[in-house]
CSV table of C-alpha atoms and ligand atoms in Angstrom, one decimal:
chain,number,residue,atom,x,y,z
O,215,UNK,CA,-179.6,-58.1,-177.7
O,216,UNK,CA,-176.8,-59.8,-177.9
O,217,UNK,CA,-177.2,-62.7,-175.2
O,218,UNK,CA,-173.3,-64.2,-175.3
O,219,UNK,CA,-172.8,-60.3,-174.4
O,220,UNK,CA,-174.9,-59.4,-171.6
O,221,UNK,CA,-174.6,-62.5,-169.8
O,222,UNK,CA,-170.7,-62.0,-170.0
O,223,UNK,CA,-170.5,-58.4,-169.0
O,224,UNK,CA,-172.8,-56.6,-166.6
O,225,UNK,CA,-174.5,-53.7,-168.0
O,226,UNK,CA,-173.2,-51.9,-165.5
O,227,UNK,CA,-170.3,-52.1,-163.2
O,228,UNK,CA,-169.0,-49.6,-160.7
O,229,UNK,CA,-165.9,-49.9,-159.2
O,230,UNK,CA,-164.4,-48.0,-156.6
O,231,UNK,CA,-166.0,-45.8,-157.5
O,232,UNK,CA,-166.1,-41.8,-154.9
O,233,UNK,CA,-167.6,-38.4,-155.6
O,234,UNK,CA,-165.9,-35.8,-153.7
O,235,UNK,CA,-167.9,-32.2,-154.0
O,236,UNK,CA,-165.9,-29.1,-152.6
O,237,UNK,CA,-167.8,-25.7,-151.7
O,238,UNK,CA,-165.7,-22.8,-150.0
O,239,UNK,CA,-163.6,-24.8,-147.6
O,240,UNK,CA,-165.6,-27.7,-147.5
O,241,UNK,CA,-165.4,-30.9,-149.5
O,242,UNK,CA,-168.1,-33.4,-148.9
O,243,UNK,CA,-167.3,-37.2,-149.4
O,244,UNK,CA,-171.1,-38.2,-151.2
O,245,UNK,CA,-169.7,-41.6,-152.7
O,246,UNK,CA,-167.0,-43.1,-151.3
O,247,UNK,CA,-165.8,-46.5,-153.0
O,248,UNK,CA,-169.0,-48.1,-154.5
O,249,UNK,CA,-168.8,-50.8,-156.5
O,250,UNK,CA,-172.0,-52.3,-158.1
O,251,UNK,CA,-172.3,-54.4,-161.1
O,252,UNK,CA,-175.8,-54.5,-162.9
O,253,UNK,CA,-176.8,-56.3,-165.1
O,254,UNK,CA,-179.1,-56.5,-168.3
O,255,UNK,CA,-182.7,-56.8,-167.5
O,256,UNK,CA,-182.6,-56.3,-163.8
O,257,UNK,CA,-184.9,-54.2,-161.8
O,258,UNK,CA,-182.5,-52.6,-159.2
O,259,UNK,CA,-183.8,-50.3,-155.8
O,260,UNK,CA,-181.3,-48.4,-154.7
O,261,UNK,CA,-183.0,-46.8,-150.6
O,262,UNK,CA,-181.4,-45.4,-147.8
O,263,UNK,CA,-181.2,-42.1,-145.3
O,264,UNK,CA,-181.0,-38.4,-146.9
O,265,UNK,CA,-178.1,-37.7,-148.2
O,266,UNK,CA,-176.4,-41.1,-148.2
O,267,UNK,CA,-175.8,-40.4,-151.8
O,268,UNK,CA,-178.1,-41.9,-153.9
O,269,UNK,CA,-178.9,-39.3,-156.3
O,270,UNK,CA,-175.5,-38.3,-156.3
O,271,UNK,CA,-174.6,-41.9,-157.6
O,272,UNK,CA,-177.7,-42.1,-159.9
O,273,UNK,CA,-176.3,-38.9,-161.6
O,274,UNK,CA,-172.5,-40.5,-162.3
O,275,UNK,CA,-175.1,-43.5,-163.7
O,276,UNK,CA,-176.7,-41.1,-166.2
O,277,UNK,CA,-173.5,-39.4,-167.1
O,278,UNK,CA,-175.4,-36.1,-166.1
O,279,UNK,CA,-172.0,-36.0,-163.5
O,280,UNK,CA,-168.7,-37.0,-163.6
O,281,UNK,CA,-167.0,-39.3,-160.7
O,282,UNK,CA,-164.1,-38.0,-158.3
O,283,UNK,CA,-162.0,-41.7,-158.8
O,284,UNK,CA,-163.0,-45.0,-159.5
O,285,UNK,CA,-164.5,-46.7,-163.0
O,286,UNK,CA,-167.3,-47.3,-164.9
O,287,UNK,CA,-168.4,-48.8,-167.3
O,288,UNK,CA,-171.5,-48.7,-169.7
O,289,UNK,CA,-171.4,-52.1,-171.4
O,290,UNK,CA,-168.0,-53.0,-171.1
O,291,UNK,CA,-166.7,-49.2,-171.8
O,292,UNK,CA,-165.4,-46.8,-170.2
O,293,UNK,CA,-167.5,-44.2,-169.9
O,294,UNK,CA,-165.7,-42.0,-166.9
O,295,UNK,CA,-164.4,-39.7,-168.5
O,296,UNK,CA,-166.0,-39.2,-171.7
O,297,UNK,CA,-165.8,-35.0,-171.9
O,298,UNK,CA,-169.2,-33.1,-172.5
O,299,UNK,CA,-169.6,-34.1,-176.1
O,300,UNK,CA,-169.0,-37.1,-175.9
O,301,UNK,CA,-170.9,-38.3,-172.5
O,302,UNK,CA,-174.3,-36.4,-174.0
O,303,UNK,CA,-174.5,-38.5,-177.2
O,304,UNK,CA,-173.8,-41.7,-174.4
O,305,UNK,CA,-176.6,-40.0,-172.6
O,306,UNK,CA,-178.8,-39.8,-175.0
O,307,UNK,CA,-178.5,-42.8,-176.9
O,308,UNK,CA,-178.5,-45.3,-174.2
O,309,UNK,CA,-179.7,-43.9,-170.9
O,310,UNK,CA,-183.4,-42.9,-170.6
O,311,UNK,CA,-183.4,-40.3,-166.7
O,312,UNK,CA,-187.0,-40.0,-165.2
O,313,UNK,CA,-186.7,-37.6,-162.0
O,314,UNK,CA,-188.5,-36.9,-158.6
O,315,UNK,CA,-190.5,-33.6,-160.3
O,316,UNK,CA,-191.4,-35.0,-164.0
O,317,UNK,CA,-188.9,-31.9,-165.5
O,318,UNK,CA,-191.2,-31.9,-168.3
O,319,UNK,CA,-191.0,-28.4,-170.7
O,320,UNK,CA,-194.2,-26.4,-170.4
O,321,UNK,CA,-194.2,-24.6,-173.2
O,322,UNK,CA,-194.1,-28.2,-175.5
O,323,UNK,CA,-197.2,-30.1,-175.8
O,324,UNK,CA,-196.8,-33.9,-174.7
O,325,UNK,CA,-195.6,-35.2,-178.0
O,326,UNK,CA,-193.4,-32.5,-178.3
O,327,UNK,CA,-191.5,-33.3,-175.1
O,328,UNK,CA,-191.8,-37.4,-176.3
O,329,UNK,CA,-190.1,-36.7,-179.4
O,330,UNK,CA,-187.4,-33.7,-177.6
O,331,UNK,CA,-184.6,-37.0,-177.5
O,332,UNK,CA,-184.9,-38.1,-180.9
O,333,UNK,CA,-185.0,-34.1,-182.1
O,334,UNK,CA,-181.0,-34.1,-181.2
O,335,UNK,CA,-180.2,-37.9,-182.8
O,336,UNK,CA,-179.4,-38.4,-187.2
O,337,UNK,CA,-181.3,-40.4,-189.1
O,338,UNK,CA,-184.8,-39.6,-187.7
O,339,UNK,CA,-187.1,-38.3,-189.9
O,340,UNK,CA,-190.7,-37.0,-189.6
O,341,UNK,CA,-192.5,-39.8,-189.6
O,342,UNK,CA,-190.4,-41.8,-188.3
O,343,UNK,CA,-190.4,-39.9,-185.0
O,344,UNK,CA,-193.7,-39.4,-184.9
O,345,UNK,CA,-194.3,-43.2,-185.2
O,346,UNK,CA,-192.0,-44.0,-182.2
O,347,UNK,CA,-194.1,-41.0,-179.9
O,348,UNK,CA,-197.0,-42.5,-180.7
O,349,UNK,CA,-195.9,-46.0,-179.6
O,350,UNK,CA,-194.0,-44.4,-175.9
O,351,UNK,CA,-197.4,-42.5,-175.5
O,352,UNK,CA,-199.7,-46.1,-176.9
O,353,UNK,CA,-196.7,-47.8,-173.6
O,354,UNK,CA,-197.9,-45.1,-171.2
O,355,UNK,CA,-201.3,-45.1,-171.5
O,356,UNK,CA,-200.7,-41.4,-172.7
O,357,UNK,CA,-201.9,-42.0,-176.0
O,358,UNK,CA,-204.6,-39.7,-175.8
O,359,UNK,CA,-203.2,-37.1,-174.0
O,360,UNK,CA,-200.8,-36.2,-176.4
O,361,UNK,CA,-201.7,-32.6,-177.5
O,362,UNK,CA,-202.0,-31.9,-174.0
O,363,UNK,CA,-200.0,-29.6,-172.1
O,364,UNK,CA,-197.6,-30.8,-169.1
O,365,UNK,CA,-199.8,-28.1,-167.1
O,366,UNK,CA,-203.2,-29.6,-168.2
O,367,UNK,CA,-202.4,-33.3,-166.6
O,368,UNK,CA,-202.0,-35.1,-163.4
O,369,UNK,CA,-199.0,-35.5,-161.4
O,370,UNK,CA,-199.0,-39.5,-162.7
O,371,UNK,CA,-199.9,-38.2,-166.3
O,372,UNK,CA,-196.6,-36.1,-166.3
O,373,UNK,CA,-194.4,-38.9,-164.6
O,374,UNK,CA,-196.3,-41.1,-167.4
O,375,UNK,CA,-195.0,-39.1,-170.3
O,376,UNK,CA,-192.1,-38.3,-168.8
O,377,UNK,CA,-191.2,-42.4,-168.4
O,378,UNK,CA,-192.3,-42.3,-172.4
O,379,UNK,CA,-189.8,-39.2,-172.8
O,380,UNK,CA,-186.9,-41.6,-171.0
O,381,UNK,CA,-188.3,-44.5,-173.1
O,382,UNK,CA,-188.2,-42.5,-176.6
O,383,UNK,CA,-184.4,-43.8,-177.2
O,384,UNK,CA,-184.5,-46.8,-176.6
O,385,UNK,CA,-182.4,-47.0,-173.6
O,386,UNK,CA,-180.3,-49.7,-172.1
O,387,UNK,CA,-181.3,-48.4,-169.0
O,388,UNK,CA,-184.0,-46.4,-167.0
O,389,UNK,CA,-182.8,-43.8,-164.2
O,390,UNK,CA,-185.6,-42.8,-161.8
O,391,UNK,CA,-185.2,-40.7,-159.0
O,392,UNK,CA,-187.5,-41.1,-157.0
O,393,UNK,CA,-190.6,-41.4,-159.8
O,394,UNK,CA,-193.1,-41.7,-156.8
O,395,UNK,CA,-191.7,-39.2,-154.6
O,396,UNK,CA,-194.4,-36.2,-155.7
O,397,UNK,CA,-197.0,-38.7,-156.0
O,398,UNK,CA,-200.5,-39.7,-154.3
O,399,UNK,CA,-200.4,-43.1,-153.3
O,400,UNK,CA,-202.2,-43.9,-155.9
O,401,UNK,CA,-200.7,-42.3,-158.7
O,402,UNK,CA,-197.4,-43.4,-157.2
O,403,UNK,CA,-198.6,-46.8,-157.7
O,404,UNK,CA,-200.2,-46.4,-161.0
O,405,UNK,CA,-196.0,-45.1,-162.2
O,406,UNK,CA,-194.7,-48.4,-160.0
O,407,UNK,CA,-196.5,-50.5,-161.9
O,408,UNK,CA,-195.5,-49.2,-165.3
O,409,UNK,CA,-192.2,-49.5,-164.6
O,410,UNK,CA,-192.6,-53.2,-163.6
O,411,UNK,CA,-193.9,-53.7,-166.8
O,412,UNK,CA,-191.5,-52.5,-168.4
O,413,UNK,CA,-189.4,-54.3,-166.5
O,414,UNK,CA,-191.4,-57.6,-167.1
O,415,UNK,CA,-190.8,-57.3,-171.1
O,416,UNK,CA,-187.0,-56.5,-170.5
O,417,UNK,CA,-186.2,-53.1,-169.7
O,418,UNK,CA,-182.9,-52.2,-167.2
O,419,UNK,CA,-184.5,-50.3,-164.3
O,420,UNK,CA,-182.5,-48.2,-161.9
O,421,UNK,CA,-185.1,-46.8,-159.2
O,422,UNK,CA,-184.1,-44.8,-156.4
O,423,UNK,CA,-187.1,-45.0,-153.6
O,424,UNK,CA,-187.5,-43.9,-149.8
O,425,UNK,CA,-190.2,-45.9,-150.1
O,426,UNK,CA,-189.2,-49.7,-148.8
O,427,UNK,CA,-192.9,-51.5,-150.5
O,428,UNK,CA,-191.5,-49.8,-153.5
O,429,UNK,CA,-188.5,-50.6,-152.4
O,430,UNK,CA,-189.2,-54.5,-152.0
O,431,UNK,CA,-190.8,-55.2,-155.5
O,432,UNK,CA,-187.8,-54.7,-157.1
O,433,UNK,CA,-185.9,-57.8,-158.0
O,434,UNK,CA,-182.6,-56.4,-155.4
O,435,UNK,CA,-182.2,-53.5,-153.5
O,436,UNK,CA,-178.8,-52.0,-152.8
O,437,UNK,CA,-178.6,-50.3,-149.1
O,438,UNK,CA,-176.8,-47.2,-149.1
O,439,UNK,CA,-175.3,-45.3,-146.2
O,440,UNK,CA,-172.7,-42.4,-145.7
O,441,UNK,CA,-171.6,-42.7,-150.0
O,442,UNK,CA,-171.4,-46.3,-149.3
O,443,UNK,CA,-173.6,-49.5,-150.1
O,444,UNK,CA,-173.9,-51.8,-146.7
O,445,UNK,CA,-175.4,-55.1,-145.8
O,446,UNK,CA,-178.3,-55.3,-144.3
O,447,UNK,CA,-176.8,-56.3,-141.2
O,448,UNK,CA,-174.9,-53.6,-140.8
O,449,UNK,CA,-177.3,-51.3,-142.4
O,450,UNK,CA,-180.0,-51.6,-139.8
O,451,UNK,CA,-176.5,-51.5,-136.6
O,452,UNK,CA,-175.3,-48.3,-138.2
O,453,UNK,CA,-178.6,-46.8,-138.0
O,454,UNK,CA,-179.4,-48.1,-134.6
O,455,UNK,CA,-175.9,-47.2,-133.7
O,456,UNK,CA,-176.8,-43.7,-135.5
O,457,UNK,CA,-180.4,-42.0,-135.6
O,458,UNK,CA,-179.5,-39.5,-138.4
O,459,UNK,CA,-176.4,-40.5,-139.9
O,460,UNK,CA,-174.3,-38.0,-140.7
O,461,UNK,CA,-172.0,-37.2,-143.9
O,462,UNK,CA,-168.3,-37.8,-143.0
O,463,UNK,CA,-167.1,-34.1,-143.7
O,464,UNK,CA,-163.6,-33.2,-144.1
O,465,UNK,CA,-162.5,-29.4,-143.9
A,198,ATP,N1,-174.0,-30.2,-156.3
A,198,ATP,C1,-173.5,-30.1,-155.1
A,198,ATP,N2,-172.7,-30.0,-154.0
A,198,ATP,C2,-171.8,-29.7,-153.3
A,198,ATP,N3,-172.0,-31.0,-152.4
A,198,ATP,C3,-173.4,-32.1,-153.2
A,198,ATP,C4,-173.6,-31.8,-154.4
A,198,ATP,N4,-174.9,-32.7,-154.3
A,198,ATP,C5,-174.7,-33.2,-153.4
A,198,ATP,N5,-174.0,-32.4,-152.5
A,198,ATP,C6,-173.9,-33.3,-150.9
A,198,ATP,O1,-174.1,-35.2,-151.2
A,198,ATP,C7,-174.2,-35.7,-150.3
A,198,ATP,C8,-175.0,-36.8,-150.9
A,198,ATP,O2,-175.9,-35.6,-152.1
A,198,ATP,P1,-177.3,-36.6,-152.3
A,198,ATP,O3,-178.3,-36.0,-153.0
A,198,ATP,O4,-176.8,-37.6,-153.4
A,198,ATP,O5,-178.4,-38.0,-151.4
A,198,ATP,P2,-179.3,-38.7,-151.4
A,198,ATP,O6,-178.7,-39.7,-151.0
A,198,ATP,O7,-180.5,-38.0,-153.0
A,198,ATP,O8,-180.5,-37.5,-149.7
A,198,ATP,P3,-182.7,-37.2,-150.5
A,198,ATP,O9,-182.6,-38.6,-150.3
A,198,ATP,O10,-182.7,-36.5,-149.4
A,198,ATP,O11,-182.5,-37.3,-151.7
A,198,ATP,C9,-175.0,-34.9,-149.5
A,198,ATP,O12,-174.4,-34.2,-148.9
A,198,ATP,C10,-175.0,-33.3,-150.2
A,198,ATP,O13,-175.5,-32.3,-149.8
A,199,MG,MG1,-181.9,-37.3,-153.7
């Protein structure tokens, strides 16, 4: 990694990012003016009530969705309007995504699932691919299950395989949307420890979680309310004023 570049330029910079969904005759302001920097090597937790825009924010960070306004710089490059093809290339090369529901492909073995992102990449031959798959499965403690299918694994094991798949292309950042949300506390703890271990070894992580105990273990917690990032005092005050925060909906 280039130390000079990583201290001068945040890995991720969002400036006034907004997202409006248009459905029927309704506009939903899912994100309103999000400004956020994530430095290389950070572990950031994003938390806030249901519907406040956490998954929308993560989808935009993962280039799975375009924003409606504002700027998104990834390693100093504007990736806000890349188009589908170039966006997919950047996503595949620089971003690893972990979903709450694991999203492994049932008909592919563990090894095949993990290898999938490599097959979209030029210049990786079969030997390199096998080697890299072995490395990341080792890293998440799942080498012994390479020939199994997702349905033969526990939830915690499936999520560790999903983490291996997200890591296989050596991304700049790992994005995780409720990675422990479908797991019991023991498996959730194991996945959290895995993320902590990856972060200790230099992986930048941005994780959405409802779990306050997990959020506190991240290096920094970002609180969201109604599509905005708020500080702790504002968060507490607004939550007391309005127990079930509503989104701004304009018809
Ligand atoms: N594809 C979509 N079309 C229309 N509205 C959407 C879409 N995706 C999300 N929204 C709306 O945007 C708002 C934010 O949704 P989002 O999924 O980001 O919330 P969240 O914070 O992840 O909630 P949860 O904690 O329940 O997962 C919600 O009001 C939601 O209904
Ligand atoms: Mg969500």
